[in-house]
Short mmCIF file of C-alpha atoms and ligand atoms in Angstrom, two decimals:
data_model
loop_
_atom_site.label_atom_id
_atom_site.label_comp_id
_atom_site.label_asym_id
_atom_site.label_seq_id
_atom_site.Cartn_x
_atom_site.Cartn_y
_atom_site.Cartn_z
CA UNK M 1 0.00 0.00 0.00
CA UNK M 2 2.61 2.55 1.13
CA UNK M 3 4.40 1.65 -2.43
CA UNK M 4 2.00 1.94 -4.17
CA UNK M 5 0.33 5.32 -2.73
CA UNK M 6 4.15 6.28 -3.23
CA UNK M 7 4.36 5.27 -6.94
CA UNK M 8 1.24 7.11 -7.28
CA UNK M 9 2.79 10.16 -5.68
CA UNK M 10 6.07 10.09 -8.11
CA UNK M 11 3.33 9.71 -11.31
CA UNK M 12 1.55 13.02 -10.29
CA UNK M 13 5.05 15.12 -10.02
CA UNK M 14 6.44 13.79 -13.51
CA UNK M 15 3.06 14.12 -15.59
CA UNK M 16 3.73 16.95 -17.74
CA UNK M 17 1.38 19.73 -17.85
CA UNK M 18 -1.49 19.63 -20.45
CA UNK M 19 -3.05 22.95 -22.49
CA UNK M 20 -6.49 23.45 -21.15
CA UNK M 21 -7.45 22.80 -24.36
CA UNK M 22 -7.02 18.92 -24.28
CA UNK M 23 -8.12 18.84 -20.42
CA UNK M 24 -9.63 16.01 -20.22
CA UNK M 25 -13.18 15.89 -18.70
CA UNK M 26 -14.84 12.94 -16.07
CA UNK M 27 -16.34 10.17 -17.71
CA UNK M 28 -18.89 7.18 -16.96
CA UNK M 29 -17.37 3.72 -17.91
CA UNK M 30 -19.12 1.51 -19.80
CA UNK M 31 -22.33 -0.02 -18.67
CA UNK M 32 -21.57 -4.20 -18.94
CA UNK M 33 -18.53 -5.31 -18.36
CA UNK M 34 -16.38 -7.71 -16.89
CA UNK M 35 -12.62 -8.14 -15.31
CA UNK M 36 -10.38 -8.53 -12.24
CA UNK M 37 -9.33 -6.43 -9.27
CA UNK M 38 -6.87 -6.42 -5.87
CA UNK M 39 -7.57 -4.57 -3.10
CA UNK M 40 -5.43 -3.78 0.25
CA UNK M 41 -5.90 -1.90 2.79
CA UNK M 42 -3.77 0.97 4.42
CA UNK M 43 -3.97 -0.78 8.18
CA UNK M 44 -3.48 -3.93 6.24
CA UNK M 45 -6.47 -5.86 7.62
CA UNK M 46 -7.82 -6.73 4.22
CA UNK M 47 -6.26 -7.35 1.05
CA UNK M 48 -8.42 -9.87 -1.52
CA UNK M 49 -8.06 -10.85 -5.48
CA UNK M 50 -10.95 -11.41 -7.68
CA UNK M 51 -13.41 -11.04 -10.77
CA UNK M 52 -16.28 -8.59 -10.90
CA UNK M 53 -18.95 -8.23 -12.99
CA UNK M 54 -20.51 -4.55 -13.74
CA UNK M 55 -24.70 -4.34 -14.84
CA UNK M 56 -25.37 -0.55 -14.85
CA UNK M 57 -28.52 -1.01 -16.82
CA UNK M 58 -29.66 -3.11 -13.90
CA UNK M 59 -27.87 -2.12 -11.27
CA UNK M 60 -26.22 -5.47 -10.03
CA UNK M 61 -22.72 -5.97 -9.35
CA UNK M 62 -21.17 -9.21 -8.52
CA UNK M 63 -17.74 -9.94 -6.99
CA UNK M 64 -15.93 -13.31 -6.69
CA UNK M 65 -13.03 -12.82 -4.28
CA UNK M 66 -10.61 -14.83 -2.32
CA UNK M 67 -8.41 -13.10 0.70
CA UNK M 68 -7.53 -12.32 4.08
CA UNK M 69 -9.18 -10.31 6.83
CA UNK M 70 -7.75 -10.39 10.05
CA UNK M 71 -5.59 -13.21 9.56
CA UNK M 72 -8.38 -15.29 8.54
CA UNK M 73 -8.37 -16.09 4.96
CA UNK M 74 -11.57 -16.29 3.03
CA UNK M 75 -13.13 -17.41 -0.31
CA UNK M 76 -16.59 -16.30 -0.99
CA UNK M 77 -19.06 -14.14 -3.97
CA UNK M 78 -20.68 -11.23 -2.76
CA UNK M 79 -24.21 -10.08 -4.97
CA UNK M 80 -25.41 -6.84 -4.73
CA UNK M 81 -28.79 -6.38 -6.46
CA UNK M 82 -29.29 -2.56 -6.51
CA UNK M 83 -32.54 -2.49 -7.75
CA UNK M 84 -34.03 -5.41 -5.26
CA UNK M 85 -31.95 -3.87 -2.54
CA UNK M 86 -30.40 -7.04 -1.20
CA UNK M 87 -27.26 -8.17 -1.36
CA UNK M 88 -25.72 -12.05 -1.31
CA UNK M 89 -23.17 -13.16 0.62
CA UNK M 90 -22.36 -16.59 -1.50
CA UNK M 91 -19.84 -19.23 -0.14
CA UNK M 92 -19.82 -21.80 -2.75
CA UNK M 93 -17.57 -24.26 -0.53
CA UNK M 94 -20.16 -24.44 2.31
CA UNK M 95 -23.12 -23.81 -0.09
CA UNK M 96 -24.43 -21.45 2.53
CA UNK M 97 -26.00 -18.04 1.83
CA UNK M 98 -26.40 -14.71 3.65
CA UNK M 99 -28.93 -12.42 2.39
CA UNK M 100 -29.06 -8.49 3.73
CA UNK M 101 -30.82 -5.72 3.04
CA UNK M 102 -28.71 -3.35 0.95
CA UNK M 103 -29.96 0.32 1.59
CA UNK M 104 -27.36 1.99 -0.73
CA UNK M 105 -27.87 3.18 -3.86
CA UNK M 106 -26.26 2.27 -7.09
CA UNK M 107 -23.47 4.41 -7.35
CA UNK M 108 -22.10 3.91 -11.10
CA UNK M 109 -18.58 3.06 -11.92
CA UNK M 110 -17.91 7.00 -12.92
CA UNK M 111 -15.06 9.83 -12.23
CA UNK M 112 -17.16 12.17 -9.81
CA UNK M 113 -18.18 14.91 -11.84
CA UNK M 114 -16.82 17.53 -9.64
CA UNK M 115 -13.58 16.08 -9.17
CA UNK M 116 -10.32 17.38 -9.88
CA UNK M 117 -8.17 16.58 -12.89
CA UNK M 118 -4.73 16.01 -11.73
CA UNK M 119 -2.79 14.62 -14.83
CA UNK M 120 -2.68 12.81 -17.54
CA UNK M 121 0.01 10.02 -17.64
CA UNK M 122 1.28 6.45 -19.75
CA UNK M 123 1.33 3.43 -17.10
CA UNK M 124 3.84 1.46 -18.54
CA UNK M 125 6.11 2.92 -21.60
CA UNK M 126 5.27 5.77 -23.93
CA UNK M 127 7.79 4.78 -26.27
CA UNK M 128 5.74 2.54 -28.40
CA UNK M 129 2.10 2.46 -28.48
CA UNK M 130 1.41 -1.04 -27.76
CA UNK M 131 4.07 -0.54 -24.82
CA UNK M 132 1.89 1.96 -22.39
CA UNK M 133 -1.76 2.77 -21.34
CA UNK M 134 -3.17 6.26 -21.69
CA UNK M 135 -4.92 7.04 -18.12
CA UNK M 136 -6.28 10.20 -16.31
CA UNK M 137 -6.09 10.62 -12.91
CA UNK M 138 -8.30 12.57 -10.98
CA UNK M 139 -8.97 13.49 -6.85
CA UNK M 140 -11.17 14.72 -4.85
CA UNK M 141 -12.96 14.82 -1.84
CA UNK M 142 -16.76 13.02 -0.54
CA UNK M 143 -17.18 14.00 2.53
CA UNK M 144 -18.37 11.22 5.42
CA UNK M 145 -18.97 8.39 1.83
CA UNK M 146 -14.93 8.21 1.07
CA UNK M 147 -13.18 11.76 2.18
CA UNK M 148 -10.43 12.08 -0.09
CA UNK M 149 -10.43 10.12 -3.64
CA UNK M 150 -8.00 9.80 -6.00
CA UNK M 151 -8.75 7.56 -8.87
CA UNK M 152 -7.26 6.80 -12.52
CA UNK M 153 -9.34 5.51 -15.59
CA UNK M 154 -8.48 5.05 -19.12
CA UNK M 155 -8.51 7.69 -21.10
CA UNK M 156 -9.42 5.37 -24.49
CA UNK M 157 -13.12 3.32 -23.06
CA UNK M 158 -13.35 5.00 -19.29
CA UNK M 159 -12.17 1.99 -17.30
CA UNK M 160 -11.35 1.87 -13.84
CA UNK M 161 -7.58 1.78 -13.36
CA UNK M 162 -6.71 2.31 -10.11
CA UNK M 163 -8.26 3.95 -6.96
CA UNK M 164 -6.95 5.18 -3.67
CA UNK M 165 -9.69 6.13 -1.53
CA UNK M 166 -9.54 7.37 2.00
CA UNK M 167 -12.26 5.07 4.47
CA UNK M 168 -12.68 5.58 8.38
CA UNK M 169 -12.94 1.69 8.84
CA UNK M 170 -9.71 0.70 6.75
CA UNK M 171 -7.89 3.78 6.24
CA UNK M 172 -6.65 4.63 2.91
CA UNK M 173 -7.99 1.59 0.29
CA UNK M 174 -5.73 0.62 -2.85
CA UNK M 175 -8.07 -1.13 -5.71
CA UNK M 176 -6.74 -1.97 -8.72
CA UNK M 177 -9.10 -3.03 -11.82
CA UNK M 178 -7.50 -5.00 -14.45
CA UNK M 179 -8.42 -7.40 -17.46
CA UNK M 180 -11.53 -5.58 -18.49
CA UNK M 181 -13.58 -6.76 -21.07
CA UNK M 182 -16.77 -5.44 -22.66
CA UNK M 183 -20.46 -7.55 -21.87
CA UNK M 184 -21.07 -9.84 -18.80
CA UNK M 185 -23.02 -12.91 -18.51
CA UNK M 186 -26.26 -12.23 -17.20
CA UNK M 187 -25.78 -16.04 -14.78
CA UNK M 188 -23.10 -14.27 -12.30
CA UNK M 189 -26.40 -11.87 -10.96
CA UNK M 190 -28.40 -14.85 -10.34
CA UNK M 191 -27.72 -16.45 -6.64
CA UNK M 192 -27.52 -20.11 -7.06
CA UNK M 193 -29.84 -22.20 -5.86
CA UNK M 194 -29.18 -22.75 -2.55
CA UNK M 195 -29.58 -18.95 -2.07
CA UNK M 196 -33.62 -20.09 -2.44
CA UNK M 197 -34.07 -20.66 1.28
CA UNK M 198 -32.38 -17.52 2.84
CA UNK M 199 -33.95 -15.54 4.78
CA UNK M 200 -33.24 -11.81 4.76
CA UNK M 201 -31.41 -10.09 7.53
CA UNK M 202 -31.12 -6.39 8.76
CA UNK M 203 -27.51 -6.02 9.86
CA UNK M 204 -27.18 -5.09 13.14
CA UNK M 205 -27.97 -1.31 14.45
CA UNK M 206 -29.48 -0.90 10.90
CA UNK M 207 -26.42 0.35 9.30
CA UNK M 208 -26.18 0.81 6.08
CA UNK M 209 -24.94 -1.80 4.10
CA UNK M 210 -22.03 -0.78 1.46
CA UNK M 211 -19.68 -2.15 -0.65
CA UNK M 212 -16.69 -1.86 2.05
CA UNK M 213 -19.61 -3.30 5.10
CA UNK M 214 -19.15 -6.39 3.25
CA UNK M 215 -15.73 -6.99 4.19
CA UNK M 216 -16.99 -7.51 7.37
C1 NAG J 301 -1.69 -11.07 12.04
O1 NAG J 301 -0.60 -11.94 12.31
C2 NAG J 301 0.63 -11.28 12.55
C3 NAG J 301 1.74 -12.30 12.68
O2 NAG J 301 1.29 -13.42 13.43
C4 NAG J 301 0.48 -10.39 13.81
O3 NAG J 301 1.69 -9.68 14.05
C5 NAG J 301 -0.65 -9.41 13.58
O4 NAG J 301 -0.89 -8.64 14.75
C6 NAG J 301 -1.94 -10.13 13.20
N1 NAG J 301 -2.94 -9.13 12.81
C7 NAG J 301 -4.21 -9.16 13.26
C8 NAG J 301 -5.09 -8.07 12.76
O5 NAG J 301 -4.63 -10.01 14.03
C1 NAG J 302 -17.19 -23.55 6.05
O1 NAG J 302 -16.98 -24.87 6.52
C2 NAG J 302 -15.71 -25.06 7.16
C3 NAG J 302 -15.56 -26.55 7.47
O2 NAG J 302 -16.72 -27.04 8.08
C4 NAG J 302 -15.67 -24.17 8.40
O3 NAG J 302 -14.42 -24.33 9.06
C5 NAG J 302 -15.84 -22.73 7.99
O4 NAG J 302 -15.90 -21.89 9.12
C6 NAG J 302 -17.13 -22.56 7.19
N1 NAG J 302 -17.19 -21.21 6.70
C7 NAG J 302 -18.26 -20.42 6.81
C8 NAG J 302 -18.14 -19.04 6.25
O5 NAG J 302 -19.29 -20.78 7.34
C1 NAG J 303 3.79 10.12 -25.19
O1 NAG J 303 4.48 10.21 -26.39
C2 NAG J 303 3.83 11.00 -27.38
C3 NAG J 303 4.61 10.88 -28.69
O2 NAG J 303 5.97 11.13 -28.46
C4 NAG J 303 3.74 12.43 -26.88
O3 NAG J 303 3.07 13.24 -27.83
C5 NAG J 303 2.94 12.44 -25.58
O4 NAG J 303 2.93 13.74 -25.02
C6 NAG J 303 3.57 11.49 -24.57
N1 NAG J 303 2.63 11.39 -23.46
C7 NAG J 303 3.02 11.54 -22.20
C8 NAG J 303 1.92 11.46 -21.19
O5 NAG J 303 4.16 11.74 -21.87
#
């Protein structure tokens, strides 16, 4: 985490400076799509690998993760149906099933509108094209959702690149989005069957339920 917030860091100071003319302005990714991601955690509590799949049309997301929280290692899928407002807590080994009330709202995969353009940089090598990828980074701040942002998507397609985002539970949070491909199949946002019999629970103290609660 530190090396990567400080590779992040050294990116911003060398980006050259752009005319205003070419400034680059937020985008919305795409609405279907599919790919990988990491994510660790600043106090080092969490760090997990997986796929996702992205439905903006109909607001479903699913994740497929394996990691470590506390020391305990963990393999499971995690559903979020926007539009039902529930969410699935899926592990596949024990075929048992969790399902929650999910009282957030879809939030798509998007730079913040208001947010600031920081630079515009090559991951990888500008010295051929098919050596380096074109990315944006941008920062800002949500108050009491994720304080201060910073975030980097493609400039060719608006894809999620990286994000560092600042979290009272975890401290700063490194994701990193990877192996993206247009389209998802519509199976990975239906539970499986076993999911049939679970009966929905309100989390305790009826806090809401977002996509860092379910690292729980
Ligand atoms: C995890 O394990 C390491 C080494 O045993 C220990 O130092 C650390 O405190 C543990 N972390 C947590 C959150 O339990
Ligand atoms: C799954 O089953 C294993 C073996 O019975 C058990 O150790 C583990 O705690 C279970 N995991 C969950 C999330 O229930
Ligand atoms: C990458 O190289 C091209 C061609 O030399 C140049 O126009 C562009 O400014 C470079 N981009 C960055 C971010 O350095």
């Amino acid at each position: 985490m530190q090396a990567v917030f400080w590779m992040t860091a050294g990116l911003l100071c060398l980006a050259p400076g752009l005319s205003s003319a070419q400034r680059p302005r937020p985008c919305r990714s795409p609405l279907l799509y599919t790919g990988s991601f990491t994510v660790g955690t600043q106090n080092e509590k969490l760090w997990a690998v997986g796929n996702y799949a992205y439905d903006a049309v109909n607001q479903r997301i699913y994740l497929g993760e394996v990691g470590r929280y506390n020391n305990n290692s963990f393999i499971y899928d995690v559903l979020f149906l926007f539009d039902e407002g529930v969410l699935y807590e899926i592990n596949r080994q024990n075929q048992t099933c969790v399902k929650e009330a999910l009282h957030s709202d879809f939030h798509p995969m998007q730079v913040p509108k208001d947010a600031a353009f920081v630079s515009q940089v090559v991951l990888g090598s500008n010295s051929s094209l098919v050596q380096g990828l074109l990315v944006n980074n941008w920062r800002g701040y949500i108050p009491g959702i994720t304080d201060h942002y910073f975030v980097s998507f493609t400039e060719f397609g608006c894809f999620p690149v990286l994000m560092l985002i600042q979290t009272k539970d975890f401290g700063w949070v490194g994701l990193s989005y990877y192996n993206n491909i247009l389209g998802a199949d519509p199976n990975c946002f239906i539970p499986p069957p076993f999911c049939e019999d679970a009966t929905l629970v309100e989390n305790e103290d009826g806090k809401v339920t977002n996509f860092f609660s379910v690292f729980h």
